Short mmCIF file of C-alpha atoms in Angstrom, two decimals:
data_model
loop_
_atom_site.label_atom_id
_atom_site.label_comp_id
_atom_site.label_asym_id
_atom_site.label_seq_id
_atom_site.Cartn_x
_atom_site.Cartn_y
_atom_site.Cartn_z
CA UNK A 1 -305.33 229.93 38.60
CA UNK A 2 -304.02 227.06 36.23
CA UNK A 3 -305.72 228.37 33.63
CA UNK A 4 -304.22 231.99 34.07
CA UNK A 5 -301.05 230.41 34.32
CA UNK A 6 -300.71 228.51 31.47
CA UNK A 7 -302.01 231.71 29.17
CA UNK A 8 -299.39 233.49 30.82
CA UNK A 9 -296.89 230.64 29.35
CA UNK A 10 -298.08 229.82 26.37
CA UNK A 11 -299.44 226.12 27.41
CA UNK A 12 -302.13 224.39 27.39
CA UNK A 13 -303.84 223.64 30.70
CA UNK A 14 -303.70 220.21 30.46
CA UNK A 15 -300.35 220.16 29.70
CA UNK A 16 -299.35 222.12 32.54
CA UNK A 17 -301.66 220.19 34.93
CA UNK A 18 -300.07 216.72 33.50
CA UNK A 19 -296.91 218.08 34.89
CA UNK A 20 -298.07 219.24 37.95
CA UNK A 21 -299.57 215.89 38.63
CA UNK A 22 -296.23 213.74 37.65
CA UNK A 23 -294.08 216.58 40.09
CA UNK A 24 -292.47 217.84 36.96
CA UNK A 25 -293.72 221.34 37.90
CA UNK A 26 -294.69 223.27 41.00
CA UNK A 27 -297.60 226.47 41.10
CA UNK A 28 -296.04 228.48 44.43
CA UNK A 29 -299.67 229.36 45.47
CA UNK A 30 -300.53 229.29 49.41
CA UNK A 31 -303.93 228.42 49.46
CA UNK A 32 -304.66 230.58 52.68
CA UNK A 33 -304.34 233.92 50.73
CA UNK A 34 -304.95 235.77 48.20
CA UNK A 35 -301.77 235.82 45.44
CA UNK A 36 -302.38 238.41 42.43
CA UNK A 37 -299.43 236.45 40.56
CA UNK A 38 -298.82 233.48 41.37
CA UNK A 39 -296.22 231.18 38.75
CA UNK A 40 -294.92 228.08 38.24
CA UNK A 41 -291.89 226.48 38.06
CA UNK A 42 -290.61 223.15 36.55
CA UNK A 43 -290.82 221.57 33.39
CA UNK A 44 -292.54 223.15 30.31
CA UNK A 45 -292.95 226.82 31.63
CA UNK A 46 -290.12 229.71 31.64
CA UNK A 47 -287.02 229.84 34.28
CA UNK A 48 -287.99 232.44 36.82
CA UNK A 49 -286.12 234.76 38.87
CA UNK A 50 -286.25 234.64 42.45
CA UNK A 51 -284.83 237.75 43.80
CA UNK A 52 -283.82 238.54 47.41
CA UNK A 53 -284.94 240.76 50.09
CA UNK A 54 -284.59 241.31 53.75
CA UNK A 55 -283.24 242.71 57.09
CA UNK A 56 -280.15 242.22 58.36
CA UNK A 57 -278.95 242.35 62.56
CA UNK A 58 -277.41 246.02 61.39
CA UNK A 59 -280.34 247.39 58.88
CA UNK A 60 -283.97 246.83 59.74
CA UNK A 61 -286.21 249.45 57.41
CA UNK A 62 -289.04 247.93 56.44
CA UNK A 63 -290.22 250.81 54.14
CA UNK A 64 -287.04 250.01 52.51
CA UNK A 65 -287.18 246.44 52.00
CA UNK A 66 -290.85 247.26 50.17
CA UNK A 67 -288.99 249.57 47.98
CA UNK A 68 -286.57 246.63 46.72
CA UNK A 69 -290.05 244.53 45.71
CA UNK A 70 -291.19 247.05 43.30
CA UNK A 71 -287.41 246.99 42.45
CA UNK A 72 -287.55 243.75 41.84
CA UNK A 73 -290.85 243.44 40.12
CA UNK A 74 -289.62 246.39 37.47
CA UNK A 75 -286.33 244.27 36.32
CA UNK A 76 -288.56 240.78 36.15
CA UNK A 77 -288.62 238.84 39.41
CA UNK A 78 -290.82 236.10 39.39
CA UNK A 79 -290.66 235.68 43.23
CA UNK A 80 -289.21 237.29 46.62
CA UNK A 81 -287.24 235.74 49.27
CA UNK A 82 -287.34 237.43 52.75
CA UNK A 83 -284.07 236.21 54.51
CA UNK A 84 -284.79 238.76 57.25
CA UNK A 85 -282.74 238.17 60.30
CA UNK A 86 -282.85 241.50 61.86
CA UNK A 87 -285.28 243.33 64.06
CA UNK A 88 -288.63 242.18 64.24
CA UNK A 89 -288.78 239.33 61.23
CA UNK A 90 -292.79 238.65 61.69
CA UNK A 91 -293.98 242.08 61.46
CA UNK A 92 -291.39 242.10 58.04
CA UNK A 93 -292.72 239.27 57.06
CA UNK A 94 -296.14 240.42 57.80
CA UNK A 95 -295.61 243.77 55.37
CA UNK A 96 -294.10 241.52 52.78
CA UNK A 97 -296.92 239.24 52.60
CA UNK A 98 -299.25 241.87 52.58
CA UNK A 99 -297.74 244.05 49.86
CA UNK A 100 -296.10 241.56 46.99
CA UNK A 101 -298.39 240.38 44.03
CA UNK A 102 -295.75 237.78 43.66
CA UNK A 103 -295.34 234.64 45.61
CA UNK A 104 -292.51 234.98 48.76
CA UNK A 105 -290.52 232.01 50.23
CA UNK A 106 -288.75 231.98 53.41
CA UNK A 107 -285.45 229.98 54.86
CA UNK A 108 -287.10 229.14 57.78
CA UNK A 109 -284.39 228.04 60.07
CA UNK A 110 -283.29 231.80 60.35
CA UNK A 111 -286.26 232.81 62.35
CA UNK A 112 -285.78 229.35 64.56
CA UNK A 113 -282.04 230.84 64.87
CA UNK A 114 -282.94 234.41 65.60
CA UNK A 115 -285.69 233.38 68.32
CA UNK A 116 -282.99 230.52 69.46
CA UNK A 117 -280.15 233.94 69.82
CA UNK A 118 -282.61 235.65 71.89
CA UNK A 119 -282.67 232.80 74.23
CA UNK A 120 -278.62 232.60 74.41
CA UNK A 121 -277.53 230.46 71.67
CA UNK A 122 -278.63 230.27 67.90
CA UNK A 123 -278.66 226.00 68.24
CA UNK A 124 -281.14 226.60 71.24
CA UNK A 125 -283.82 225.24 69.28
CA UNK A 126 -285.77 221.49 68.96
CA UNK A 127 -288.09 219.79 66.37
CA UNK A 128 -290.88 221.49 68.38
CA UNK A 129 -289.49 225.35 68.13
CA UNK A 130 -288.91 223.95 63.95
CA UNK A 131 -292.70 222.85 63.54
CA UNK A 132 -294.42 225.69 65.18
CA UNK A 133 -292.34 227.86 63.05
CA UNK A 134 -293.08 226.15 59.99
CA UNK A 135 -297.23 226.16 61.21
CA UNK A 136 -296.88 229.63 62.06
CA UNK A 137 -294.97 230.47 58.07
CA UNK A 138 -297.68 228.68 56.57
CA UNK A 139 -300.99 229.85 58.25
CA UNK A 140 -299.45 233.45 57.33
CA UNK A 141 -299.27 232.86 53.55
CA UNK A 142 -295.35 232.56 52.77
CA UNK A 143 -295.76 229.92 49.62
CA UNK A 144 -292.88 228.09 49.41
CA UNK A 145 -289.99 226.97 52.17
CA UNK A 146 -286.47 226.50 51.53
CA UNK A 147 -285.18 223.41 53.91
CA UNK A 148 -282.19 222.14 54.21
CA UNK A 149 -283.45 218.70 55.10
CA UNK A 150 -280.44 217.14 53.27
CA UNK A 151 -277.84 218.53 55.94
CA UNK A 152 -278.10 215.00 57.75
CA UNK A 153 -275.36 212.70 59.76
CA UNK A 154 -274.85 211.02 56.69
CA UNK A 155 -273.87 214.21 54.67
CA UNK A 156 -272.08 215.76 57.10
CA UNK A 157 -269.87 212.41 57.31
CA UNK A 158 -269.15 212.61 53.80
CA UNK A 159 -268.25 216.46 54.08
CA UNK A 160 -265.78 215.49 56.66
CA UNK A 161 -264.38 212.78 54.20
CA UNK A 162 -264.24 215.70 51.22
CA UNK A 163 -261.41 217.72 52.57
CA UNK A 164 -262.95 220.93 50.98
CA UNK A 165 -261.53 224.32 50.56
CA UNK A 166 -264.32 226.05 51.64
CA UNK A 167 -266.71 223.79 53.91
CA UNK A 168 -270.15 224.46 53.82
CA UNK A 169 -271.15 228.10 52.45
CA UNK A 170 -274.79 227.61 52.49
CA UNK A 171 -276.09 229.67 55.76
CA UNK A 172 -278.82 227.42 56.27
CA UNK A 173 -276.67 224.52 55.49
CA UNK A 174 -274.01 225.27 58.10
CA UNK A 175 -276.49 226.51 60.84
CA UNK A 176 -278.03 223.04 60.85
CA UNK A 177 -274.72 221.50 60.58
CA UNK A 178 -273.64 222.66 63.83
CA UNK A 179 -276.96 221.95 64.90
CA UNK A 180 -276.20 218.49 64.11
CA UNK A 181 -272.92 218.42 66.13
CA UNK A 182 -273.79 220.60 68.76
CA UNK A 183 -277.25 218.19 69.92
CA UNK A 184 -275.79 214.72 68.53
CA UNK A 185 -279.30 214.41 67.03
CA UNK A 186 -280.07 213.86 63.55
CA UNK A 187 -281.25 216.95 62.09
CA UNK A 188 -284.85 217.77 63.09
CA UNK A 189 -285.88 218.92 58.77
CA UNK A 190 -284.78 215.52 57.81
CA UNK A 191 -286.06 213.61 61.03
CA UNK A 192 -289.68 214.80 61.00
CA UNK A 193 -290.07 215.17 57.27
CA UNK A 194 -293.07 213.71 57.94
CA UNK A 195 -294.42 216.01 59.97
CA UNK A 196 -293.28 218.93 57.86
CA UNK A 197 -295.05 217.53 54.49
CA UNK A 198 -298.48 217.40 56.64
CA UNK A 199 -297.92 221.49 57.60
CA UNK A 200 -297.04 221.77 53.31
CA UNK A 201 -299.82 219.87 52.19
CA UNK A 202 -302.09 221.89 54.59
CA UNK A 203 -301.82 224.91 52.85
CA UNK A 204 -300.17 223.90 50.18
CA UNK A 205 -296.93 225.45 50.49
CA UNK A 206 -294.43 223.84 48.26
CA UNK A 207 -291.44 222.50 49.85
CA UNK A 208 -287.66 223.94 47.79
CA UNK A 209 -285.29 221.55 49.14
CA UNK A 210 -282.00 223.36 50.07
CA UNK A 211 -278.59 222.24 48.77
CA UNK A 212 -276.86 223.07 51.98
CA UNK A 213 -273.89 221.25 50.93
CA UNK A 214 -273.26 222.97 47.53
CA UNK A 215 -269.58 223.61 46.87
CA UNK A 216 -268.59 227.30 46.99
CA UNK A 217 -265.43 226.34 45.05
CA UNK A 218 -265.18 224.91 42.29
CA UNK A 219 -262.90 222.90 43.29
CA UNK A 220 -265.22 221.25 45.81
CA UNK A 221 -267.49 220.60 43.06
CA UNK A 222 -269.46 217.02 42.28
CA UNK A 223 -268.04 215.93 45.43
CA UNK A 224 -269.51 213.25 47.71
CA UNK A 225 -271.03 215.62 49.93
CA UNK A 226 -272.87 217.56 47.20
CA UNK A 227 -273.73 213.91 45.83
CA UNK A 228 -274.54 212.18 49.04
CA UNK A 229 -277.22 215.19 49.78
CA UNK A 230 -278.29 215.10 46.49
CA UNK A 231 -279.57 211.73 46.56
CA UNK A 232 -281.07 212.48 50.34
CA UNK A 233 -283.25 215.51 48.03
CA UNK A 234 -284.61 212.86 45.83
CA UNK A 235 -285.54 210.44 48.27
CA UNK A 236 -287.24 213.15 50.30
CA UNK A 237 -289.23 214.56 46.76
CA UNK A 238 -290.19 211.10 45.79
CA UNK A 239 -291.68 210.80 49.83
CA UNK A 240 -293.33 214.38 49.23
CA UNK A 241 -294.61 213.55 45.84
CA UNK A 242 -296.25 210.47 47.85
CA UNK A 243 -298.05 212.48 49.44
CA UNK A 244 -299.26 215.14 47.45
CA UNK A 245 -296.78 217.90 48.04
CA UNK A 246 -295.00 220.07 45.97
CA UNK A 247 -291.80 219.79 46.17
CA UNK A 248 -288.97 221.17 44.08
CA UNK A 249 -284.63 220.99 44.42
CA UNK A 250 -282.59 223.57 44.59
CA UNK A 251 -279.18 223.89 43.00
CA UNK A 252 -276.83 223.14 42.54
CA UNK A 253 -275.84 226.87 43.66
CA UNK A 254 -277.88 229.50 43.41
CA UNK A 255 -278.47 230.28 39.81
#
């Protein structure tokens, strides 16, 4: 795989691997399947395009969603998100997994939110519901997690302090948020990080840190929110690095 890689960007393999090995670059690989394509992403290789799929709570066509891979794959996407949160997410999941050549990541707070709905309320859900989910993710092949570990009591504080115009616009971001408010607990992502980089380094998903508290103004830009959860993201990638894991920061935004 390394090898192919680096071929495929013009590298040397020992290049590539010295950057892999400092945490400079990620290969989104899940070692429990089979990946036709798998890439990597970090320093020394070409930006990739990470485009997104999935069912919504008013559109669930499966058949559909397949179409927009081979959509996807024909104008140059590197990867596929499924940010399903309608109908029945695993068996998406399942045909998504099964079907793409290139690797998939999942949010995976929005199945914990979707089960947690079934049950009454979206915030119905503990550190337990968040692990088996993440177990569950991983033992099916997804290859790389978005968390939003950096939505903590601390951040949130400083959000409150920011007087924004627009709050939190992350989805996963603001779900964990009121999480945080709703339980009075800190939030479960950041809490049992620990926990979560044994699941990643078990198959070796690699962990994309969410920037929950990205501005969606600019005018709540580099604000000590964005900052404060910022430097949470780096602590956490220097604690997965530790320990072997892939790890890798998103934002800020989305491009």
């Amino acid at each position: 795989t390394l090898c192919r890689i680096a071929k495929k960007e013009g590298v040397s393999s020992l290049a590539l691997l010295k950057n892999i090995k400092s945490g400079r670059t990620v290969i989104l690989k899940n070692n429990s399947r089979f990946l036709k394509s798998p890439c990597a992403v970090g320093r020394g290789v070409s930006t990739k395009i990470n485009a997104n799929i999935g069912t919504s709570t008013d559109k669930f066509n499966i058949k559909n969603e397949l179409k927009k891979i081979d959509i996807c794959i024909k104008y140059g996407a590197d990867t596929i998100m499924d940010l399903s949160v309608g109908g029945n997410i695993k068996k998406m999941r399942a045909e998504v997994l099964g079907y793409s050549p290139i690797p998939v990541g999942t949010v995976p707070v929005y199945e914990l939110a979707v089960s947690a709905q079934k049950r009454g309320n979206l915030l119905n859900f503990d550190y337990i519901d968040m692990l088996e989910v993440l177990e569950s993710q991983a033992k099916e092949g997804v290859d790389f997690f978005t968390i939003h570990a950096g939505v903590t009591k601390k951040s949130i504080s400083a959000l409150k302090k920011s007087k924004r115009v627009l709050n939190i616009v992350s989805r996963g971001g603001g779900i964990l948020a009121s999480w945080v408010k709703k339980h009075k607990k800190e939030n479960p992502f950041f809490e049992y990080f620990d926990k979560i980089l044994d699941i990643a380094y078990k198959y070796d998903v690699v962990l994309s840190l969410g920037d929950g508290m990205r501005p969606g103004s600019i005018l709540d830009a580099n604000d000590s929110a964005q900052f404060t959860e910022l430097k949470i993201l780096g602590e956490l990638a220097l604690r997965a690095r530790r320990r072997n894991v892939q790890v890798m920061i998103e934002g800020p935004g989305h491009v």
